[in-house]
Coordinates of C-alpha atoms and ligand atoms in Angstrom, one line a residue:
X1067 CA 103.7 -180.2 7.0
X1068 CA 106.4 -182.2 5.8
X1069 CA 107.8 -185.5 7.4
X1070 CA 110.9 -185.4 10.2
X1071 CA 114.0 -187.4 9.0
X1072 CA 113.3 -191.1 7.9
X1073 CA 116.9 -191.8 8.2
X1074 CA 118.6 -192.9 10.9
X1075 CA 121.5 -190.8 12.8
X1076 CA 122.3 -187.2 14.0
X1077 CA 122.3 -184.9 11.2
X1078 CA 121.6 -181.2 13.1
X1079 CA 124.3 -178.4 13.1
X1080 CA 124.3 -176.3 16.4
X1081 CA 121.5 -174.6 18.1
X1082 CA 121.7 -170.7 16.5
X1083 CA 123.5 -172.4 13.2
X1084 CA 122.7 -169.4 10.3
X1085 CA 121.4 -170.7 6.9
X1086 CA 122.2 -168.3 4.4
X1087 CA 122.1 -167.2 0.8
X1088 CA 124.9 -164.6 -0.9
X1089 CA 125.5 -162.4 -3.9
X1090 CA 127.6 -159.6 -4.9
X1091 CA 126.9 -156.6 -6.0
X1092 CA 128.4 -156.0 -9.4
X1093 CA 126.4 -159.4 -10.0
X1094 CA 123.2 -158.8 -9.1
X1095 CA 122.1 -154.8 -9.0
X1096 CA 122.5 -153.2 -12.5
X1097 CA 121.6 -149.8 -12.3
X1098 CA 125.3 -149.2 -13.2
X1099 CA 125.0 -145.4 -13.6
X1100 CA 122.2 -144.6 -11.3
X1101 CA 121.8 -142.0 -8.6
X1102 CA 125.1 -141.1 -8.6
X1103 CA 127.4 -144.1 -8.5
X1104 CA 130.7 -144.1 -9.9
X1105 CA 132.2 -146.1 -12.8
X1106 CA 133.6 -149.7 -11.5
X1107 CA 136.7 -151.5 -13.1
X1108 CA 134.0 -154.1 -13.5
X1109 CA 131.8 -151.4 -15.5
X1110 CA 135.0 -151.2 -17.8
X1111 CA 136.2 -154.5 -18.1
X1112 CA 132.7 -156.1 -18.8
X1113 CA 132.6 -152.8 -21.2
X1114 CA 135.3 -153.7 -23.4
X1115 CA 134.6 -156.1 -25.8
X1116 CA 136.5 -159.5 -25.8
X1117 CA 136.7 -159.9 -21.9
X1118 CA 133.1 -161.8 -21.1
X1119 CA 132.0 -164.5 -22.6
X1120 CA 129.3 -162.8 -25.2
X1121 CA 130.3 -159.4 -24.2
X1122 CA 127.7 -159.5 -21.6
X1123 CA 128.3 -156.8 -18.9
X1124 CA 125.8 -156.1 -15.2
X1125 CA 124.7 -152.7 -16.7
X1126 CA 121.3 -154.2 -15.8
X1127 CA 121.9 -157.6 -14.4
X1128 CA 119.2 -159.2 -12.4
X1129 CA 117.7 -155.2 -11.8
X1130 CA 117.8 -156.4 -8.1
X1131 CA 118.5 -152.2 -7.2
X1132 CA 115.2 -151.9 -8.2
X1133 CA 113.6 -155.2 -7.5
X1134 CA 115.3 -155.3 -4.2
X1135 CA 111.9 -155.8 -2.4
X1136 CA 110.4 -158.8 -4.4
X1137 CA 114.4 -160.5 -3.8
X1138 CA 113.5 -160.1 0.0
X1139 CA 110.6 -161.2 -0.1
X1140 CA 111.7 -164.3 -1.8
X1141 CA 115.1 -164.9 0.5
X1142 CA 111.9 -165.3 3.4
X1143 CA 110.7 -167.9 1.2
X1144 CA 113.4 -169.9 1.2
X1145 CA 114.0 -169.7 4.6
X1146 CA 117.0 -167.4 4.5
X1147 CA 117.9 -166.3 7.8
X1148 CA 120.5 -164.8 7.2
X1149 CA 121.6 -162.3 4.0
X1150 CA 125.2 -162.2 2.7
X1151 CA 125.8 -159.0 0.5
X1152 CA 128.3 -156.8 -0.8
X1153 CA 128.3 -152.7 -0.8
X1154 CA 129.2 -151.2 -4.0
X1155 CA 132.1 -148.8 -3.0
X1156 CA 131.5 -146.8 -6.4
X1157 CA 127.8 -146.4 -4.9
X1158 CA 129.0 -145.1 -1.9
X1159 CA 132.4 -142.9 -3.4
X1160 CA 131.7 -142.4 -6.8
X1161 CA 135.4 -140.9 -7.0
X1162 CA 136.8 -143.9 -4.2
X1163 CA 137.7 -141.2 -1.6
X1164 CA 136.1 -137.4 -0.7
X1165 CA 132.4 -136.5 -0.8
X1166 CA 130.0 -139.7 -0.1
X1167 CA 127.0 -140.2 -2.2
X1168 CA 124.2 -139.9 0.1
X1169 CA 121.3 -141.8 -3.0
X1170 CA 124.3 -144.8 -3.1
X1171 CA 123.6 -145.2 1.0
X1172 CA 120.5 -144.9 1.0
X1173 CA 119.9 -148.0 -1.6
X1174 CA 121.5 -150.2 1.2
X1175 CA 119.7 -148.4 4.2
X1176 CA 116.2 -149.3 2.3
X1177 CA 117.8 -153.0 1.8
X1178 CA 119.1 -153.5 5.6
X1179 CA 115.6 -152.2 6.6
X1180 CA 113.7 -154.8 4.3
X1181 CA 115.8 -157.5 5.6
X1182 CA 115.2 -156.7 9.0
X1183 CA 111.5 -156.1 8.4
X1184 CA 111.1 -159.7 7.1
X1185 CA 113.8 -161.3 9.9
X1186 CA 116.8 -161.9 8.4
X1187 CA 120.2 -160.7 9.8
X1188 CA 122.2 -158.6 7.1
X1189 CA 126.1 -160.3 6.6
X1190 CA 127.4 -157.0 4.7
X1191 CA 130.8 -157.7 2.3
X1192 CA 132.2 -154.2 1.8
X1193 CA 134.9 -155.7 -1.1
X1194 CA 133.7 -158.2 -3.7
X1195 CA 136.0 -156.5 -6.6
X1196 CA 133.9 -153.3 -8.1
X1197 CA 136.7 -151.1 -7.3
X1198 CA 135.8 -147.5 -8.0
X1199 CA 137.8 -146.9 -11.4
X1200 CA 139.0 -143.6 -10.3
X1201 CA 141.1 -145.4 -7.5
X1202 CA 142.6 -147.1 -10.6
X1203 CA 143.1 -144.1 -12.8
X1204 CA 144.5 -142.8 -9.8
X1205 CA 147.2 -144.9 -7.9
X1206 CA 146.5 -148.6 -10.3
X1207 CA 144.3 -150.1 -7.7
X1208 CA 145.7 -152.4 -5.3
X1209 CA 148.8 -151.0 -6.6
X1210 CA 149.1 -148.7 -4.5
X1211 CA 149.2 -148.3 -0.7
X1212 CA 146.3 -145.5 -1.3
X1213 CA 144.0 -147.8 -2.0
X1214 CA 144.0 -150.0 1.7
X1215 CA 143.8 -145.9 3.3
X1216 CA 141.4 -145.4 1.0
X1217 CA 139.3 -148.2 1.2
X1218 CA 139.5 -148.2 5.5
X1219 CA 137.9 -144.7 4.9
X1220 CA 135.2 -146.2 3.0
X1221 CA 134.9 -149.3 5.7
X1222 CA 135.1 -146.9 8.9
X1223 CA 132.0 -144.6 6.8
X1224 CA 129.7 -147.5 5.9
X1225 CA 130.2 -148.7 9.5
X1226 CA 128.9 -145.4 11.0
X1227 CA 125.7 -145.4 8.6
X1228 CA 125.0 -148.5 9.2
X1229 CA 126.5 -149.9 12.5
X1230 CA 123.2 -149.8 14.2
X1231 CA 121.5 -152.2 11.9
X1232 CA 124.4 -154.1 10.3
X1233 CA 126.5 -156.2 13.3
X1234 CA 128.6 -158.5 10.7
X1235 CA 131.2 -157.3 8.3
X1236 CA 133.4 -159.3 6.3
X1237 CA 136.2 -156.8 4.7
X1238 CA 137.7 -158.5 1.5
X1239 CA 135.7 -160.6 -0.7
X1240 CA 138.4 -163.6 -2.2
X1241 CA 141.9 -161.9 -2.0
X1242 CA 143.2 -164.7 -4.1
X1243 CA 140.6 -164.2 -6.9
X1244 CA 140.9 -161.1 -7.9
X1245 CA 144.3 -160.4 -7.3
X1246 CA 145.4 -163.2 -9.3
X1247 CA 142.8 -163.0 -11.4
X1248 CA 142.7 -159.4 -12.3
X1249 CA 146.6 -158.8 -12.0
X1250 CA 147.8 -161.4 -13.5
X1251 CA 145.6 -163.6 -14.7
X1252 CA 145.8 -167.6 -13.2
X1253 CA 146.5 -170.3 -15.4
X1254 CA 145.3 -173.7 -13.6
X1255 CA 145.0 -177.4 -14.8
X1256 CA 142.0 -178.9 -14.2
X1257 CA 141.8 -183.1 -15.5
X1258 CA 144.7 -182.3 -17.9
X1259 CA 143.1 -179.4 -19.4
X1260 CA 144.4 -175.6 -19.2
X1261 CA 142.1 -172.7 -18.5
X1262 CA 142.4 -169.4 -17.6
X1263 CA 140.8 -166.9 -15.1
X1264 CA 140.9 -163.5 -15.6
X1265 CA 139.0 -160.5 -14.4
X1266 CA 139.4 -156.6 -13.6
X1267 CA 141.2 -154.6 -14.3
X1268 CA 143.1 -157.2 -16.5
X1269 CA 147.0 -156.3 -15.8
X1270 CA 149.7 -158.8 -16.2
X1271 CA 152.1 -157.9 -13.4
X1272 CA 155.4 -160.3 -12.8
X1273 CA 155.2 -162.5 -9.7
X1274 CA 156.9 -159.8 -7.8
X1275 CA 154.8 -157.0 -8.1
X1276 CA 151.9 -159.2 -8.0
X1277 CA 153.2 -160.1 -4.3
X1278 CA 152.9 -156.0 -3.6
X1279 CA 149.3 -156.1 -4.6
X1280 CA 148.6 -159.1 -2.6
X1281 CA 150.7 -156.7 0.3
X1282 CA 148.3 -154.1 -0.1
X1283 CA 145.6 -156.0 0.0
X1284 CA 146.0 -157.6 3.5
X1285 CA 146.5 -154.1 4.7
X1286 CA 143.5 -153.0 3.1
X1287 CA 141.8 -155.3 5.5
X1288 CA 144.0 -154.9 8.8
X1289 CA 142.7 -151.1 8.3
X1290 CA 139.5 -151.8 7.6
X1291 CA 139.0 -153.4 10.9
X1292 CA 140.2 -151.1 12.7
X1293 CA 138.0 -148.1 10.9
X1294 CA 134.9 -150.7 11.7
X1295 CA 136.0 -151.0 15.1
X1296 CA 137.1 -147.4 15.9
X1297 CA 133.5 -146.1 13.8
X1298 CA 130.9 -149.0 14.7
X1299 CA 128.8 -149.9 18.1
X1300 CA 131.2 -151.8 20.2
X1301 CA 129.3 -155.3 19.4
X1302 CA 130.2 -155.2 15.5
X1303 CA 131.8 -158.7 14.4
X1304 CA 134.4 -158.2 11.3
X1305 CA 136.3 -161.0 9.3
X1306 CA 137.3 -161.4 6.3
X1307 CA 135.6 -164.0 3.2
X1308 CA 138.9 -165.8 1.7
X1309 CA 138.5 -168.4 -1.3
X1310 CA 141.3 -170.6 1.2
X1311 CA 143.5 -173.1 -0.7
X1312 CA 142.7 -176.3 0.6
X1313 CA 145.3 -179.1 1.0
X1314 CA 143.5 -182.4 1.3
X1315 CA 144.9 -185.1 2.5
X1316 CA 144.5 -188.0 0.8
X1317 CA 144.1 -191.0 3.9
X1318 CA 142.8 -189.9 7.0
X1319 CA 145.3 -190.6 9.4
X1320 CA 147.7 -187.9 11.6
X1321 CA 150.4 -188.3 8.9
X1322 CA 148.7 -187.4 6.1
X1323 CA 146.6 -184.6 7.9
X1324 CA 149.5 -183.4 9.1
X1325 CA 151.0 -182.9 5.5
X1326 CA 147.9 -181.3 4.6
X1327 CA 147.6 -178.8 7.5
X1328 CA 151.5 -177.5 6.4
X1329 CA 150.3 -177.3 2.4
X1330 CA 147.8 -175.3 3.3
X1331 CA 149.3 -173.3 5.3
X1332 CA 151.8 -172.4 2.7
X1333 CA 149.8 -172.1 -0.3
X1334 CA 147.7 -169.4 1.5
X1335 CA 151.1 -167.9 3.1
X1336 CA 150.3 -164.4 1.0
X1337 CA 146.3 -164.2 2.1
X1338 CA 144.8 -166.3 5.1
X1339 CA 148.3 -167.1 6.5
X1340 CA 149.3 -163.7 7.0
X1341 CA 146.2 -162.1 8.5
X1342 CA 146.1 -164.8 10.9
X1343 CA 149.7 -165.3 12.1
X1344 CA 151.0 -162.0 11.0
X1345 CA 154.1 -163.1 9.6
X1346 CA 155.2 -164.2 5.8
X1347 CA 156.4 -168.0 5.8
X1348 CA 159.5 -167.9 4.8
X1349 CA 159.3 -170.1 1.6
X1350 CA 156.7 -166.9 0.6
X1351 CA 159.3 -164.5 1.5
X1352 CA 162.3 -166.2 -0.7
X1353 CA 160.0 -166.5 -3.7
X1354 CA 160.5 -164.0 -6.2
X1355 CA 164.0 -163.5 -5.9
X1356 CA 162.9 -162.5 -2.6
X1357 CA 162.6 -158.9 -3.6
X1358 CA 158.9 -158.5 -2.4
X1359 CA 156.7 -157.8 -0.8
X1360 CA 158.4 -154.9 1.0
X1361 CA 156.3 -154.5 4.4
X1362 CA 157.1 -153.0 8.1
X1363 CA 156.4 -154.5 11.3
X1364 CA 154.0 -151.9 11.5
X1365 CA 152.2 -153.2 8.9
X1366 CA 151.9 -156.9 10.0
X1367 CA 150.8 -156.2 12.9
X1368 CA 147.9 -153.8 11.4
X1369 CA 147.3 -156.8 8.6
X1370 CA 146.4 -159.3 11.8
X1371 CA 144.6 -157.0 13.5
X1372 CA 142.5 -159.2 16.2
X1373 CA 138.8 -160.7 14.2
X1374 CA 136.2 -161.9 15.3
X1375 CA 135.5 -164.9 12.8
X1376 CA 137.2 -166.0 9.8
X1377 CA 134.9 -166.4 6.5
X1378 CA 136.2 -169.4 4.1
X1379 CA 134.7 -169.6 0.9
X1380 CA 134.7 -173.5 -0.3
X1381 CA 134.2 -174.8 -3.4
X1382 CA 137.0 -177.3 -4.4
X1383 CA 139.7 -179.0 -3.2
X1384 CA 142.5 -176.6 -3.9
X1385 CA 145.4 -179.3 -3.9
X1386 CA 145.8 -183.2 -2.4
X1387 CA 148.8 -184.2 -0.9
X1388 CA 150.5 -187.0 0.8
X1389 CA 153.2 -186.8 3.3
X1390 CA 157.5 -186.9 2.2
X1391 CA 160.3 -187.9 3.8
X1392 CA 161.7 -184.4 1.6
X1393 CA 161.6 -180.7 2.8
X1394 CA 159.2 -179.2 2.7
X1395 CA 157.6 -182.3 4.4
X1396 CA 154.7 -183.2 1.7
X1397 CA 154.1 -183.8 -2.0
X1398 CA 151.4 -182.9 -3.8
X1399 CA 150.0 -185.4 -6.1
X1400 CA 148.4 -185.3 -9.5
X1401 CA 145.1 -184.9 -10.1
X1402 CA 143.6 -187.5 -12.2
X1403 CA 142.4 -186.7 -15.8
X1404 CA 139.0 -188.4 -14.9
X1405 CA 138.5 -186.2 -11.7
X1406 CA 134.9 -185.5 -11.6
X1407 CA 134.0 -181.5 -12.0
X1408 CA 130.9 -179.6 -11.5
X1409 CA 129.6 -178.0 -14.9
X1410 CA 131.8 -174.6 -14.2
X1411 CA 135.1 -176.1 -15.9
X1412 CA 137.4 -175.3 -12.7
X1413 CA 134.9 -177.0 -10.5
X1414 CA 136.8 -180.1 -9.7
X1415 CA 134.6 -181.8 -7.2
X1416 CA 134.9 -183.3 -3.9
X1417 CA 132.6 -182.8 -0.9
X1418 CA 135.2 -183.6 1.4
X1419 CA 136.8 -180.1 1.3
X1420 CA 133.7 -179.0 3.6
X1421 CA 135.3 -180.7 6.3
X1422 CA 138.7 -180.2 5.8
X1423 CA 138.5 -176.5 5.3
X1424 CA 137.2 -175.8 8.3
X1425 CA 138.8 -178.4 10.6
X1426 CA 142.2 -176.6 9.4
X1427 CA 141.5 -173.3 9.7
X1428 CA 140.1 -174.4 13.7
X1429 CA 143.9 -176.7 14.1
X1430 CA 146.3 -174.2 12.2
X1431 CA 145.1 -170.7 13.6
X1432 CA 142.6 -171.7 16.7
X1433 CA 139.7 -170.2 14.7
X1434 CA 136.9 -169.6 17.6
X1435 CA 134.3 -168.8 15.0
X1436 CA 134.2 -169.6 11.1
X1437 CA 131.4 -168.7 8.8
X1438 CA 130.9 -170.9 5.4
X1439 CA 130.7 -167.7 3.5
X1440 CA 130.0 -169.1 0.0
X1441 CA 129.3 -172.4 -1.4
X1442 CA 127.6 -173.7 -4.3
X1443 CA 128.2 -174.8 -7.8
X1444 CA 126.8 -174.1 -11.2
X1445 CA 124.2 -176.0 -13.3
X1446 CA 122.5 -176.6 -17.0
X1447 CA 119.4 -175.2 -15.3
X1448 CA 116.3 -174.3 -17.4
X1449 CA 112.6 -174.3 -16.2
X1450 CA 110.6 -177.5 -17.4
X1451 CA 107.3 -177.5 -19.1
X1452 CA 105.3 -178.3 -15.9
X1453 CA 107.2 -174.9 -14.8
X1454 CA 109.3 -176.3 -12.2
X1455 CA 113.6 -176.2 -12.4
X1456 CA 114.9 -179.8 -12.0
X1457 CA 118.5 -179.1 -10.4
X1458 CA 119.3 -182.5 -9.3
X1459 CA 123.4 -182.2 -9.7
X1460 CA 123.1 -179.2 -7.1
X1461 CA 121.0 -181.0 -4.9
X1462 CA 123.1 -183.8 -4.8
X1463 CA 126.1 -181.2 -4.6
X1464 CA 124.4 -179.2 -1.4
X1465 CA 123.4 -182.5 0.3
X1466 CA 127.3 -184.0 -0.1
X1467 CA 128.8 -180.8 1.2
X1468 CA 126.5 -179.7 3.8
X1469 CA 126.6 -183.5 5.4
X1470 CA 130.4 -182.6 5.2
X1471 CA 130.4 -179.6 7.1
X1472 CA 127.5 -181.3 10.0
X1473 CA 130.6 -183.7 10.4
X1474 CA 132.9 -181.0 11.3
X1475 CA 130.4 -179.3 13.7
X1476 CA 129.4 -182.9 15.6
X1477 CA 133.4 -182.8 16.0
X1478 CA 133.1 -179.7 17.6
X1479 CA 134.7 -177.0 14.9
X1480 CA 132.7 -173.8 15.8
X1481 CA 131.1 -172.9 12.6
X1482 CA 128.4 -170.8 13.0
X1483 CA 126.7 -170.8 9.6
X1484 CA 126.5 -171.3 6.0
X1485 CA 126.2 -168.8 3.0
X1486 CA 124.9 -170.5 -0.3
X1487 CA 126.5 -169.0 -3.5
X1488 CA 124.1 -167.8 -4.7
X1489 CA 120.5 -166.3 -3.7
X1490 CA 119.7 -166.1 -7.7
X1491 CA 121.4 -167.3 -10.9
X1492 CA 123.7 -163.6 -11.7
X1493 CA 126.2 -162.5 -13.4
X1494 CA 129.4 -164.8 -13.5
X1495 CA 131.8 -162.5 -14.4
X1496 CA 133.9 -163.6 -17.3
X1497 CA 131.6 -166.0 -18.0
X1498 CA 128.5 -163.9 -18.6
X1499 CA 125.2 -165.2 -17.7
X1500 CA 126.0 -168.7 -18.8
X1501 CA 127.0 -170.2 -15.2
X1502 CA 123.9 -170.0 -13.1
X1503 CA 124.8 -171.0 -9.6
X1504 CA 121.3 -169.7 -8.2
X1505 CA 118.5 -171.7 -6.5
X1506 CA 116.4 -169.2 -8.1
X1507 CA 116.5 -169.4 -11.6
X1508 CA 116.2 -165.8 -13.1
X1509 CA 115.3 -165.7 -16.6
X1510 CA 117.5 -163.0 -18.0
X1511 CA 114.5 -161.9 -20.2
X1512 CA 112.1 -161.4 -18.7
X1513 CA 113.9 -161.2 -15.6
X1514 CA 111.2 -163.4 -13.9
X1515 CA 112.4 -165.5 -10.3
X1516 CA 111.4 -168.6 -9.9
X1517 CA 112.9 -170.9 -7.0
X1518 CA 114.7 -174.0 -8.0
X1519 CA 114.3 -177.4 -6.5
X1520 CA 117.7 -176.6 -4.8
X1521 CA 115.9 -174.1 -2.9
X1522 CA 112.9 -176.5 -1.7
X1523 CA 115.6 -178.5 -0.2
X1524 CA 117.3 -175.3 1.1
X1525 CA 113.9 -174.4 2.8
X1526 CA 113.7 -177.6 4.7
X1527 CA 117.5 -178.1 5.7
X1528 CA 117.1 -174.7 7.7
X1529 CA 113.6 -175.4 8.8
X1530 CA 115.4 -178.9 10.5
X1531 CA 118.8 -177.3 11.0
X1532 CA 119.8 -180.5 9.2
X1533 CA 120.9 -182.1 6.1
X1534 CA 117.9 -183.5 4.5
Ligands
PNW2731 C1 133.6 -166.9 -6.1 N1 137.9 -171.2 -8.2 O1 134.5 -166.9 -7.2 C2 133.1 -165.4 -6.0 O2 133.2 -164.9 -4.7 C3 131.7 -165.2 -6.5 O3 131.6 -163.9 -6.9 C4 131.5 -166.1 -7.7 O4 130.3 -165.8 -8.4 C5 131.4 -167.5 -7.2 O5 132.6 -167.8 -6.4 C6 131.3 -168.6 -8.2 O6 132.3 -168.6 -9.1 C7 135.3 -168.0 -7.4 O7 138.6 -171.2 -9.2 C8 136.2 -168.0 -8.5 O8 138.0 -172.2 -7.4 C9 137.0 -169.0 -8.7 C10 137.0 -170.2 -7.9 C11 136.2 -170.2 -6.8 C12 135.3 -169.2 -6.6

């Protein structure tokens, strides 16, 4: 039995706080073809050669469709009480709309049942970007305003099936990541050096039709919740899991928090801003020429449909500003060239955004409930001779942050829990199997688990409800 805290100070989160672990789909299952699913735009984009880092694809993955069982029994391990994962829409609609598959369902009905059995509450994502390729063939995606109707038919379904076991749904995986990503493809300056994200289904729209996508998908989610809610047993939660950017202020005091509250708000104006206020800013709406998005009061209203927690992945701070005596009342400085990063190359680091984030997102929009939905960061992991896997930069990363976020809940910001990205090292998109952000290592050989150090300190922060 290990020691209580040797440290001095208060370092619980609330009574009922969730420690969780994520993953996605397209990352983790494989099985790419099996039972009946449909072809992703992730099955095609990781298919043609030249878009992942050493053409590596999640035809198998980390197999976890078929190793589901052993990947439960190891969340229990680690003390996972709760389970964020996503739905494979191309499981469930091989074609995006019509007949459902009934062997995709059932893959998630045997999962939700193993989580259960072994006590941890299922946190179901029905979007993180595998969307069915015949919705692209069809309409171009997120192009078009069939795919929000379509995918609300697919959210009310899942719902039904699995409303009695399933009580938290978060619609929309990262808005801002794969739209910008996969429609246009984000150019960003990290410490003085350009990269660029890309991702399905690898468009380069202009900056007005890219607005239309980001339109479509904000509807996509208003509709979702109300198929969930019209479809699933009256106590289902929904939100959404946005990748917020997060305006930092750079001295804490109320004019510089001030600054920072309004830059967030704006540079989330076409995602977060709009679910939760139900209106464009409108700086968003004159950008563009103001020639889009095109929208009707119908729409905004369904967009901010009424949740029942926002989900806020945090990573990085997304900007730090100060406050100006110009409109539009704050500047946003540089970031210096020696900014420290995490060893994914847009990781600039600061742990302070776990506060911030949700302290924001609780003064801008009166959030009553906000979920951590992802956090974590990738390493050089590899397992040592005496067998072990030494991640000591994630440690120190999970420590900094999580004793972030216990600041914002001894403040009183209702967060209710915290999803680590990820469960198991997986599949990070373009970059292939190179970024492991696990704290399980997975040896993409072999395909063999083995929990990291991370995950030892994981274990006793949720046996404490502390950080440790
Ligand atoms: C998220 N950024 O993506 C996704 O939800 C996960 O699927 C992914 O594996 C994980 O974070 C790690 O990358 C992000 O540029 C993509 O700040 C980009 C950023 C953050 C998160």
């Amino acid at each position: 039995m290990a020691t209580e805290s040797a440290t001095s100070g208060d370092r619980h989160f609330p009574d009922g706080f969730r420690w969780g672990v994520a993953t996605s789909s397209y990352q983790i299952e494989g099985a790419w073809d099996e039972d009946g699913k449909g072809v992703s735009i992730w099955d095609t984009y990781a298919h043609t050669p030249g878009n992942i880092r050493n053409d590596e694809n999640g035809d198998v993955a980390n197999d976890h469709y078929h190793r589901y069982e052993e990947d439960v029994a190891l969340l229990k391990s680690i003390g996972a009480t709760a389970y964020r994962f996503s739905i494979a829409w191309p499981r469930i609609f091989p074609e995006g709309t019509g007949e459902p598959n009934p062997k995709g369902l059932d893959f998630y009905n045997r999962l939700v049942d193993a989580l259960l059995e072994a006590g941890i509450e299922p946190f179901a994502t029905l979007y993180h970007w595998d969307l069915p390729q015949a919705l692209h063939d069809r309409h171009g995606g997120w192009q078009s305003i069939e795919t929000p109707k379509a995918f609300a038919e697919y959210a009310g379904y899942v719902a039904a099936q699995l409303g009695d076991r399933v009580k938290h749904y978060f619609t929309i995986n990262e808005f801002r990541s794969f739209v910008e990503g996969g429609y246009q493809v984000v150019d960003m300056e990290i410490g003085g050096k350009m990269l660029q994200l890309g991702g399905a289904p690898g468009l380069r729209l202009s900056d007005s039709e890219l607005k239309q996508v980001r339109h479509h998908t904000v509807l996509g989610h208003g509709l979702a919740v109300q198929a969930i809610r019209a479809h699933a047993p009256a106590e289902t939660k929904v939100g959404f899991a946005e990748n917020l950017h997060v305006a930092v202020p750079v001295i804490d005091e109320p004019g510089h928090v001030k600054a920072a509250e309004q830059a967030t708000r704006e540079a989330n104006a076409g995602f977060m801003t709009v679910m939760l206020e139900g209106a464009y800013t409108d700086a968003y709406l004159a950008e563009a020429g103001g020639e889009t998005p095109r929208f009707t009061d119908e729409e905004l209203k369904t967009i901010a449909s009424p949740l029942d927690f926002v989900g806020i992945n945090v990573y990085r701070p997304g900007l730090y500003v100060e406050p100006s005596d110009e409109p539009p009342g704050y500047r946003e400085i540089p970031i210096n060239v020696s900014h420290p990063t995490m060893q994914a190359s847009w990781h600039l680091f600061d742990p302070e955004v776990m506060y911030w984030a949700p302290r924001q997102v609780q003064s801008l929009w009166d959030a009553k409930s906000i979920f951590i939905t992802e956090n974590g960061c990738a390493a050089a992991d590899a397992v040592a001779a005496d067998g072990r896997v030494y991640d000591s930069d994630r440690v120190m990363f999970l420590r900094a942050c999580l004793g972030q976020l216990q600041r914002a809940t001894s403040e009183g910001v209702p967060v209710g829990g915290y999803f680590l990205w990820s469960a198991q090292d997986n599949f990070e998109w373009i970059y292939g199997y190179g970024d492991r952000f696990g704290i399980i290592y997975v040896d993409f050989d072999t395909l063999e688990r083995t929990p990291k150090l991370s995950a030892e300190w994981f274990r006793e922060a949720a046996r404490r409800n502390a950080v440790v």
